XYZ file of C-alpha atoms in Angstrom:
660
model
C 112.486 140.075 123.566
C 109.104 140.955 121.431
C 107.940 144.658 122.582
C 104.348 145.525 123.259
C 102.437 147.026 120.071
C 102.074 150.405 121.983
C 105.943 150.478 123.255
C 107.028 149.135 119.796
C 105.031 151.925 117.850
C 106.586 154.753 120.419
C 110.179 153.186 119.121
C 109.570 153.421 115.538
C 108.041 156.901 116.165
C 111.465 157.760 117.899
C 113.966 156.129 115.299
C 112.019 157.780 112.568
C 112.570 161.299 114.050
C 116.365 160.446 114.620
C 116.575 159.245 110.577
C 114.739 162.637 109.518
C 117.520 164.812 111.410
C 119.539 166.555 108.855
C 122.690 166.317 110.855
C 121.935 162.367 111.469
C 121.797 162.004 107.722
C 124.890 163.726 106.780
C 126.704 161.681 108.986
C 125.149 158.387 107.558
C 125.945 159.494 104.256
C 129.683 160.036 105.371
C 130.020 156.580 107.092
C 128.517 155.025 103.935
C 131.261 157.036 101.885
C 133.505 155.309 104.064
C 132.442 151.623 103.693
C 132.588 152.183 99.955
C 135.923 153.075 99.913
C 136.621 150.255 101.752
C 137.945 152.082 105.005
C 136.601 151.364 108.402
C 134.107 153.435 110.138
C 135.640 154.728 113.434
C 133.503 155.221 116.839
C 134.384 158.992 116.196
C 132.488 158.626 113.165
C 129.262 157.924 114.857
C 128.910 161.197 116.760
C 126.266 163.584 115.803
C 124.864 166.859 117.585
C 121.709 166.360 119.631
C 118.412 165.844 117.922
C 116.593 168.478 120.013
C 118.668 171.252 119.091
C 121.288 173.116 121.042
C 122.129 172.291 124.708
C 120.070 172.767 127.636
C 122.379 175.544 128.990
C 122.401 177.214 125.407
C 125.456 179.531 126.408
C 128.400 177.545 124.528
C 128.588 175.920 121.114
C 132.221 174.892 121.317
C 133.050 171.409 120.598
C 134.509 169.323 123.381
C 136.736 166.320 122.534
C 136.380 163.375 125.162
C 139.168 162.790 127.120
C 138.448 159.552 128.019
C 135.704 156.722 127.489
C 134.008 157.451 130.654
C 130.521 159.408 130.484
C 129.752 161.945 133.026
C 127.985 160.511 135.816
C 124.179 160.700 135.445
C 123.891 161.954 139.461
C 125.751 165.162 138.776
C 123.502 168.147 138.849
C 125.721 170.403 136.979
C 128.299 170.095 134.150
C 131.012 173.054 134.247
C 131.022 175.044 131.206
C 134.831 176.023 131.440
C 136.588 173.406 129.625
C 140.550 173.357 129.007
C 141.993 173.765 125.529
C 143.630 170.658 124.600
C 145.987 170.130 121.461
C 144.339 167.970 118.703
C 146.035 164.401 118.729
C 145.745 161.915 116.249
C 143.366 159.105 117.534
C 141.356 156.255 115.901
C 143.282 155.243 112.965
C 145.052 158.591 112.450
C 141.657 160.422 112.367
C 142.305 164.255 112.596
C 140.356 165.921 115.760
C 140.254 169.515 116.199
C 140.395 171.204 119.693
C 138.228 172.617 121.642
C 138.697 176.390 121.266
C 136.520 179.185 121.786
C 133.701 180.225 119.215
C 135.406 183.281 118.236
C 138.525 181.317 116.988
C 138.645 179.354 114.204
C 139.186 175.315 114.459
C 142.224 174.023 112.724
C 144.124 170.410 112.947
C 147.332 170.439 114.917
C 148.729 167.366 112.966
C 148.271 165.996 109.454
C 146.976 167.087 106.438
C 145.490 170.653 106.759
C 141.904 171.234 106.426
C 139.667 174.369 105.995
C 138.476 175.925 109.167
C 134.865 175.356 109.856
C 133.607 179.010 110.266
C 131.354 178.688 113.460
C 127.879 180.300 113.352
C 127.233 182.776 115.704
C 124.707 181.654 118.387
C 123.439 178.782 116.534
C 126.434 176.007 116.671
C 128.497 174.373 114.186
C 127.460 174.010 110.429
C 124.986 171.476 109.253
C 128.267 169.855 107.593
C 130.092 168.909 110.817
C 128.612 165.994 112.770
C 128.772 166.109 116.500
C 128.484 163.646 119.354
C 125.814 164.176 121.925
C 127.411 162.946 125.074
C 124.259 162.147 127.018
C 123.884 165.480 128.872
C 122.818 167.815 126.223
C 126.520 169.180 125.265
C 128.223 168.768 121.981
C 131.847 168.151 122.443
C 132.830 165.834 119.361
C 134.996 166.679 116.805
C 133.999 166.790 112.755
C 134.708 163.852 110.731
C 137.071 164.149 107.592
C 137.742 162.099 104.718
C 141.037 160.946 104.526
C 143.334 162.256 102.218
C 141.282 165.030 101.359
C 141.200 168.554 102.269
C 137.763 169.349 102.170
C 134.389 168.130 103.309
C 132.612 165.912 100.823
C 129.728 167.593 98.912
C 126.827 166.771 96.975
C 128.556 166.425 93.766
C 130.938 163.798 95.394
C 127.712 161.988 96.271
C 126.513 161.962 93.070
C 129.409 160.433 91.708
C 129.180 157.216 94.244
C 128.533 153.888 92.799
C 125.807 153.425 95.509
C 122.197 154.938 95.650
C 122.077 158.491 97.286
C 121.708 158.089 101.041
C 118.628 160.289 100.675
C 117.156 158.083 98.715
C 117.852 154.870 101.155
C 116.830 157.188 104.052
C 113.541 157.756 102.499
C 113.031 154.000 101.697
C 113.752 153.357 105.395
C 111.164 156.179 106.299
C 108.798 154.118 103.955
C 109.495 150.996 105.532
C 109.502 152.517 108.906
C 105.819 154.135 108.303
C 104.695 150.941 106.746
C 105.783 149.072 109.784
C 103.837 151.554 112.418
C 100.710 151.345 109.578
C 101.204 147.410 110.058
C 101.204 147.621 113.869
C 98.264 150.101 113.724
C 96.064 148.012 111.509
C 96.778 145.143 113.733
C 95.799 147.007 116.927
C 92.793 148.017 115.276
C 91.930 144.544 113.974
C 92.772 143.114 117.871
C 89.834 145.773 118.963
C 87.649 144.815 116.228
C 88.055 141.192 117.741
C 87.664 142.293 120.837
C 84.205 144.233 119.840
C 83.199 141.014 118.215
C 84.088 138.630 121.175
C 82.339 141.338 123.478
C 79.105 141.376 121.033
C 79.075 137.707 120.712
C 78.988 137.650 124.890
C 76.067 140.072 125.182
C 74.576 138.085 122.216
C 74.366 135.202 124.142
C 70.752 133.937 124.645
C 70.340 134.199 128.676
C 67.264 132.166 129.884
C 64.482 134.477 131.518
C 64.749 133.700 135.263
C 62.154 136.215 136.486
C 58.577 135.771 135.539
C 56.177 138.426 136.910
C 53.240 136.230 135.993
C 54.882 132.733 137.491
C 56.803 130.584 135.241
C 54.888 129.237 131.881
C 54.021 125.272 132.062
C 53.269 123.401 128.854
C 50.207 123.986 126.619
C 48.999 120.365 126.875
C 47.668 121.327 130.378
C 45.045 123.999 128.927
C 43.700 121.293 126.532
C 43.144 118.892 129.306
C 41.683 121.249 131.399
C 39.328 122.205 128.862
C 38.230 118.556 128.501
C 37.247 118.257 131.900
C 35.339 121.398 131.905
C 33.431 120.474 128.945
C 32.685 116.951 130.597
C 31.517 118.746 133.493
C 29.141 121.124 131.443
C 27.493 118.012 129.277
C 26.010 117.038 132.940
C 24.289 120.074 133.600
C 20.636 120.924 132.122
C 20.976 123.441 129.337
C 24.802 123.715 129.468
C 24.312 126.514 132.386
C 25.952 126.132 135.199
C 24.650 128.427 138.269
C 26.492 129.617 141.427
C 25.231 126.600 143.185
C 26.838 124.111 140.709
C 30.497 126.214 140.584
C 32.027 123.493 142.878
C 32.436 120.836 140.371
C 33.604 123.197 137.710
C 36.243 124.871 139.830
C 37.912 121.613 140.783
C 37.955 120.446 137.004
C 39.688 123.899 136.346
C 42.370 122.858 138.524
C 41.767 125.738 141.018
C 41.054 125.797 144.806
C 37.514 124.825 146.130
C 36.686 128.480 147.433
C 37.835 130.288 144.352
C 34.506 129.254 142.743
C 32.726 132.371 143.485
C 35.777 134.352 141.879
C 35.678 131.910 138.913
C 31.839 132.663 138.582
C 32.219 136.604 138.524
C 35.277 136.626 136.244
C 33.092 134.257 133.584
C 30.367 136.928 133.635
C 28.120 135.118 135.760
C 26.742 138.105 138.121
C 25.137 139.737 134.845
C 23.663 136.692 133.507
C 23.105 134.520 136.730
C 24.605 131.506 135.032
C 27.687 130.698 132.964
C 28.291 128.810 129.581
C 31.140 126.794 128.580
C 31.876 129.264 125.839
C 32.158 132.088 128.269
C 34.442 129.911 131.009
C 36.651 128.699 127.770
C 37.553 132.398 127.078
C 38.466 133.212 130.319
C 40.465 129.963 131.260
C 42.578 130.546 127.752
C 43.539 133.934 128.833
C 43.750 132.899 132.359
C 46.320 129.956 131.644
C 48.517 131.828 128.606
C 49.126 135.058 130.742
C 49.007 134.156 134.453
C 50.939 130.767 135.342
C 50.813 130.828 139.160
C 47.955 130.659 141.824
C 48.883 134.324 143.051
C 48.460 135.557 139.155
C 45.614 133.820 138.605
C 44.121 134.904 142.144
C 44.973 138.503 141.197
C 43.135 138.310 137.809
C 40.019 136.753 138.705
C 39.729 139.202 142.173
C 40.827 142.253 141.059
C 38.870 144.624 139.296
C 39.406 145.025 135.262
C 42.520 147.019 134.758
C 43.829 146.982 138.283
C 46.744 145.001 139.285
C 46.255 145.616 143.015
C 43.435 143.988 145.664
C 41.248 146.136 147.889
C 38.815 146.011 150.977
C 35.969 145.106 148.586
C 37.608 142.687 146.386
C 37.678 139.956 148.901
C 34.217 140.356 150.361
C 32.242 137.820 147.233
C 35.141 135.436 148.416
C 34.568 135.644 152.285
C 30.842 135.792 151.983
C 30.997 132.462 149.947
C 32.980 130.793 152.494
C 30.116 131.877 155.155
C 27.598 130.475 152.906
C 29.100 127.214 151.875
C 31.792 126.063 154.512
C 30.418 123.191 156.908
C 31.898 124.840 159.778
C 29.790 128.154 159.691
C 26.300 126.420 159.014
C 25.174 127.563 162.244
C 25.514 131.086 160.874
C 22.757 130.748 158.392
C 20.113 131.560 160.999
C 21.746 134.516 162.108
C 22.472 136.847 158.861
C 22.995 139.764 160.804
C 26.579 138.545 161.694
C 27.501 137.737 158.223
C 28.916 141.739 157.554
C 30.492 141.669 161.091
C 32.250 138.200 159.866
C 33.328 139.396 156.605
C 34.843 142.351 157.636
C 36.634 141.024 160.677
C 38.354 138.252 158.052
C 39.012 140.896 155.405
C 40.863 143.166 158.114
C 43.025 140.744 159.783
C 44.283 139.869 155.472
C 44.710 143.568 155.419
C 46.509 143.718 158.595
C 48.818 140.365 157.813
C 49.156 140.777 154.239
C 49.230 144.411 153.237
C 52.911 145.137 154.454
C 53.058 148.342 152.880
C 50.020 150.114 154.731
C 48.825 151.416 151.649
C 45.282 149.686 151.434
C 46.201 147.711 148.490
C 47.680 144.123 148.346
C 50.047 143.850 145.433
C 50.896 140.645 143.475
C 54.217 140.552 145.358
C 52.637 141.135 148.840
C 50.145 138.443 147.837
C 53.098 135.861 146.989
C 54.924 136.456 150.309
C 51.798 135.720 152.394
C 50.392 132.525 153.514
C 46.812 133.343 152.641
C 46.331 131.362 149.379
C 47.677 128.291 151.543
C 45.112 129.037 153.894
C 42.438 129.725 151.461
C 43.277 125.933 150.189
C 43.185 124.208 153.630
C 39.573 125.339 154.037
C 38.248 122.569 151.758
C 40.217 119.999 153.738
C 39.535 121.244 156.861
C 35.636 121.077 158.131
C 36.031 122.698 161.551
C 37.025 126.524 160.774
C 38.302 127.045 164.228
C 41.357 125.167 163.211
C 42.065 127.570 160.524
C 43.495 130.221 163.238
C 44.734 132.404 160.309
C 42.168 134.909 159.386
C 39.029 132.382 159.251
C 38.534 131.378 162.662
C 35.188 131.713 163.946
C 36.365 131.743 167.755
C 38.816 134.654 166.907
C 36.060 136.653 164.992
C 33.384 136.142 168.445
C 36.645 137.352 170.489
C 37.264 140.401 168.625
C 33.584 141.388 167.858
C 32.559 140.718 171.784
C 35.571 143.117 172.816
C 34.276 145.854 170.530
C 30.523 145.190 171.870
C 31.812 145.703 175.222
C 33.200 149.236 174.480
C 30.408 150.325 171.900
C 27.848 151.502 174.598
C 25.663 152.823 172.152
C 26.280 150.116 169.202
C 26.877 152.501 166.660
C 29.816 150.528 165.277
C 32.014 153.395 166.422
C 33.722 153.955 169.795
C 35.670 157.034 170.870
C 38.470 158.076 173.334
C 36.661 157.435 176.520
C 35.089 154.138 175.254
C 38.799 152.808 174.268
C 40.356 154.275 177.741
C 37.711 151.306 179.544
C 39.396 148.418 177.458
C 41.256 146.002 180.015
C 39.962 148.018 182.725
C 41.666 151.392 181.789
C 45.008 149.586 181.391
C 46.219 151.331 178.381
C 48.080 154.868 178.698
C 45.726 158.024 177.793
C 48.811 159.267 176.002
C 48.880 156.721 173.841
C 45.136 156.738 172.788
C 45.240 160.277 171.713
C 47.997 159.387 169.598
C 45.811 156.590 168.079
C 42.752 159.017 167.404
C 45.270 161.643 166.013
C 45.267 159.797 162.906
C 49.245 159.148 163.764
C 48.620 155.440 162.597
C 45.895 155.014 160.454
C 44.708 157.653 157.944
C 42.161 155.675 155.235
C 39.349 157.051 153.402
C 37.272 155.837 156.422
C 39.267 157.271 158.941
C 37.180 159.611 161.257
C 38.913 162.367 163.563
C 38.448 161.205 167.227
C 36.177 158.165 166.234
C 37.584 154.369 165.831
C 35.640 152.185 163.251
C 35.452 148.485 163.449
C 37.722 147.840 160.932
C 40.584 150.065 162.998
C 39.656 148.462 166.056
C 40.437 144.941 164.661
C 43.807 146.012 163.842
C 44.102 147.807 167.226
C 43.382 144.522 169.377
C 45.944 142.276 167.082
C 48.280 144.845 167.491
C 47.728 145.311 171.078
C 47.913 141.409 172.023
C 50.740 140.677 169.478
C 53.198 143.355 169.713
C 55.698 140.556 167.975
C 54.434 140.829 164.605
C 55.782 143.097 162.176
C 52.547 144.963 161.637
C 52.149 145.632 165.137
C 55.936 146.902 165.706
C 55.242 149.248 162.870
C 51.768 150.368 164.610
C 53.315 150.974 167.884
C 56.322 152.486 166.284
C 54.018 155.052 164.844
C 52.411 155.959 168.032
C 55.433 156.553 169.714
C 57.057 158.120 167.101
C 55.788 161.923 168.124
C 58.086 163.874 165.800
C 57.639 161.720 162.755
C 61.410 161.535 162.174
C 61.748 157.705 162.470
C 63.496 157.736 165.804
C 62.285 157.177 169.299
C 64.403 159.562 171.107
C 64.738 160.009 174.949
C 62.693 162.693 174.832
C 59.408 160.511 173.553
C 60.247 157.749 176.092
C 60.317 159.813 178.939
C 56.985 161.265 177.653
C 55.149 157.888 177.688
C 56.688 156.737 180.691
C 55.966 159.983 182.893
C 52.133 158.767 182.860
C 52.993 155.002 183.788
C 54.971 156.248 186.844
C 51.911 158.564 187.820
C 49.380 155.747 187.375
C 51.695 153.269 189.529
C 51.928 156.310 192.536
C 48.344 156.300 192.353
C 48.314 152.896 192.987
C 50.821 153.181 195.715
C 53.320 150.841 193.642
C 57.143 152.012 194.115
C 57.962 153.883 190.905
C 60.853 153.298 188.641
C 63.357 155.944 187.833
C 63.509 156.959 183.824
C 67.072 156.567 183.995
C 66.751 153.061 185.193
C 64.229 152.085 182.451
C 66.289 153.621 179.714
C 68.954 151.438 180.874
C 67.223 148.090 180.668
C 65.434 149.491 177.214
C 68.764 150.266 175.733
C 70.220 146.940 176.981
C 67.632 144.694 175.576
C 66.880 146.564 172.321
C 70.392 147.300 171.763
C 70.292 149.933 169.081
C 72.780 150.675 166.374
C 73.103 154.173 167.648
C 73.410 155.137 171.131
C 70.433 156.736 172.592
C 68.034 156.303 169.545
C 66.097 153.315 168.394
C 64.843 152.816 165.134
C 62.098 150.527 163.591
C 65.260 148.421 162.555
C 66.371 148.125 166.010
C 63.031 147.147 167.404
C 62.597 144.508 164.363
C 65.435 143.153 165.274
C 64.356 142.715 168.917
C 63.289 139.531 170.088
C 61.301 141.229 173.048
C 59.635 144.123 171.751
C 56.055 143.303 173.584
C 58.043 143.988 176.787
C 59.624 147.379 175.015
C 56.208 148.774 174.073
C 54.334 147.588 177.438
C 56.910 149.611 179.617
C 55.413 152.543 178.268
C 51.775 151.962 176.803
C 50.114 148.888 179.018
C 50.670 149.213 183.224
C 49.172 145.899 183.618
C 51.384 143.637 181.207
C 54.290 146.189 182.492
C 54.068 144.732 185.954
C 53.463 141.466 184.731
C 56.644 141.419 182.818
C 58.172 143.196 186.253
C 56.835 140.235 188.507
C 57.454 137.348 186.074
C 60.689 134.944 186.501
C 63.653 136.556 184.476
C 64.716 133.549 182.817
C 61.472 132.569 181.661
C 62.079 133.979 178.413
C 65.121 132.106 178.035
C 63.136 128.766 178.969
C 60.496 129.370 176.939
C 61.626 128.037 173.565
C 62.853 124.860 175.409
C 59.471 124.569 176.632
C 57.261 125.098 173.948
C 59.284 123.321 170.416
C 56.018 124.620 168.206
C 55.684 128.053 169.549
C 52.143 129.738 169.723
C 51.872 133.262 169.059
C 50.604 135.737 171.551
C 47.542 136.521 169.300
C 46.799 132.857 168.954
C 47.150 132.477 172.830
C 45.102 135.408 173.916
C 42.276 134.491 171.753
C 42.161 131.115 173.334
C 42.096 132.339 176.784
C 39.390 134.794 176.020
C 37.196 132.654 173.956
C 36.983 130.291 177.120
C 36.186 133.039 179.586
C 33.695 134.544 177.328
C 31.875 131.180 176.963
C 31.970 130.372 180.581
C 30.597 133.832 181.300
C 27.776 133.009 178.496
C 26.967 129.812 180.230
C 26.435 131.331 183.492
C 24.160 133.658 182.328
C 22.187 131.425 180.288
C 21.871 129.032 183.448
C 20.679 132.529 185.269
C 18.365 133.370 182.599
C 16.842 129.819 182.232
C 15.742 129.894 186.379
C 14.149 133.120 186.069
C 12.184 132.074 182.841
C 11.178 128.911 184.555
C 8.976 130.451 187.053
C 6.810 131.644 184.477
C 6.828 128.643 182.249
C 4.340 125.920 182.619
C 5.724 122.705 183.871
C 3.755 120.380 181.940
C 0.874 119.702 179.763
C -1.587 119.177 182.847
C -1.132 122.842 183.695
C -2.353 123.694 180.306
C -5.301 121.623 180.479
C -6.401 122.945 183.928
C -6.139 126.666 182.387
C -8.125 125.413 179.308
C -10.948 123.961 181.700
C -10.727 127.031 183.826
C -11.327 129.252 180.954
C -14.462 127.094 179.821
C -15.841 127.016 183.069
C -15.924 130.649 183.059
C -17.646 130.985 179.730
C -20.477 128.363 180.959
C -21.157 129.615 184.037
C -22.882 132.955 184.660
C -20.886 135.632 185.571
C -20.141 136.874 189.027
C -18.377 139.561 190.338
C -14.666 139.124 190.775
C -13.032 141.365 193.828
C -9.502 142.458 193.727
C -6.987 139.853 194.330
C -9.844 137.018 193.870
C -8.052 134.349 191.902
C -8.555 130.372 191.154
C -6.919 127.656 192.580
C -6.013 123.985 191.723
C -8.174 123.086 194.524
C -11.428 124.873 192.623
C -10.778 123.291 189.334
C -11.708 119.773 191.152
C -14.346 120.783 193.015
C -17.436 119.711 191.498
C -20.200 119.850 194.419
C -22.142 122.365 192.555
C -22.408 121.008 189.416
C -25.306 118.125 190.100
C -23.455 115.584 188.362
C -24.815 112.880 191.149
C -21.707 111.933 192.559
């Protein structure tokens, strides 16, 4: 069985240590001498002293003749040191063996030819010339081997007279061979390690194709050439090769970009400074754009963001939305009302920031832009003439609802509302403690934040979060309001803090209060938090009924509506509505119908009131003109207070003298 390289090196090392022992060398030399004389080497001749020195006990240096081939049990914890004296007998082909005497006496041979007694050194064991045998337990109890027919142990001179090479030289050769083998093994191991290292380096050096493209996956270079050719043809049709802002629609489509990117393309190519762009300026932009940005999100970021900035802020969207207001066919009626342009632009951008900017940083990153549906919605604008069909971001009906709600609360019309104004929202349905949290800056603290005042931008966020509490941004909005200590957990104390005022309102209205313990049990069963008694933001996002949770603590009217609702309605809604309409779209549609109906009634009433002061037809105008002429052609007469002309006076010709 082949040994493993490491085990083989260990075996070679042990064998080398065994050969380098002086006593082993003497024993081997004696055995070689016997073989040279044609004598058989007995088993006793193979005995030797331990390689590691004296016995572990170290108290006796006497030799013991083994009485039987049976070895002592390896399980024996001890071995008795006292051994009876045994007579030396002739064993193993009449080889004399000395008996086990004490260390103070000489050792002799009882039978056969007499031999010089071997002197025992005090405390160090037998002489080096006397081989010994290790029984495996650390005790040397074998006899010195003698050459037959001699009375002394072989000496170095006898070794020299042998015809064979000196054992010492053979041992050295063996040692050298062992060293060579060990060296070869080490070289082989080193070579194997080098092969493994080379193979590992080859693995790491394997070309792995790029799988992450921060600016989009590159396309073929022929696309840019085709685009430049189409753009060049469009510029050839223009007077003087100059493209103005009104002529960017065809050029934008020739560039392969969505239609309503035209103002971004115009500004990025330097059209703001000169008022127009040329093919040269646009081609430079397109080369940089298509060589560094390979998807729509990266191109939009490159054109809309400020120079050297990789994020989009509120101001970067203003030119785009303003261009939609001016050029979209569904917003042509706004051309006669420019005062509403800025309100519409602010509303659209606020909705974009609410849905896209998930980090609440006020700056939209490229990753956030890719994850949102803003670019897809912007592309839909060129195919949909009715702007109200674009429910996301651009719907004019949604803007109308938001702005009317704000206008009702803003009594002084300075585009700011305070706590008292917001408390009137939805007929005082909101919790006053919640309103304090909103105005404290716990939710939004941007550069436009003013303590105790809410701007129109912040109101857009508030209304979106209030009417659609299932939206991820809405959940974060209300979680910030409810997390009083900011530890990221809604505790029992915080729930009780808002629940207390809700119950006070119910008591004022004469409605039976719901104990806090029952409310908490219902909320815990509905949310199913991971940690009992603590609700985290992740728990609420995993819950499908967050609107019920927040309405229970924030909005009394909606809380009572949920309590009186069919308990199985939530389970039936998904089956009844295959295409789910979110809460915000449903609310905006209902409120818009109500506002239009109220405005229509007001117009009818105002119209009846104005009709009383307007002439019914042209005849009335003619009569007034004739009366004026009659007054100018007749002498001035005194007119008393309360005297007036009537229709009958106009046709009274009795004093005219016309002869009728």
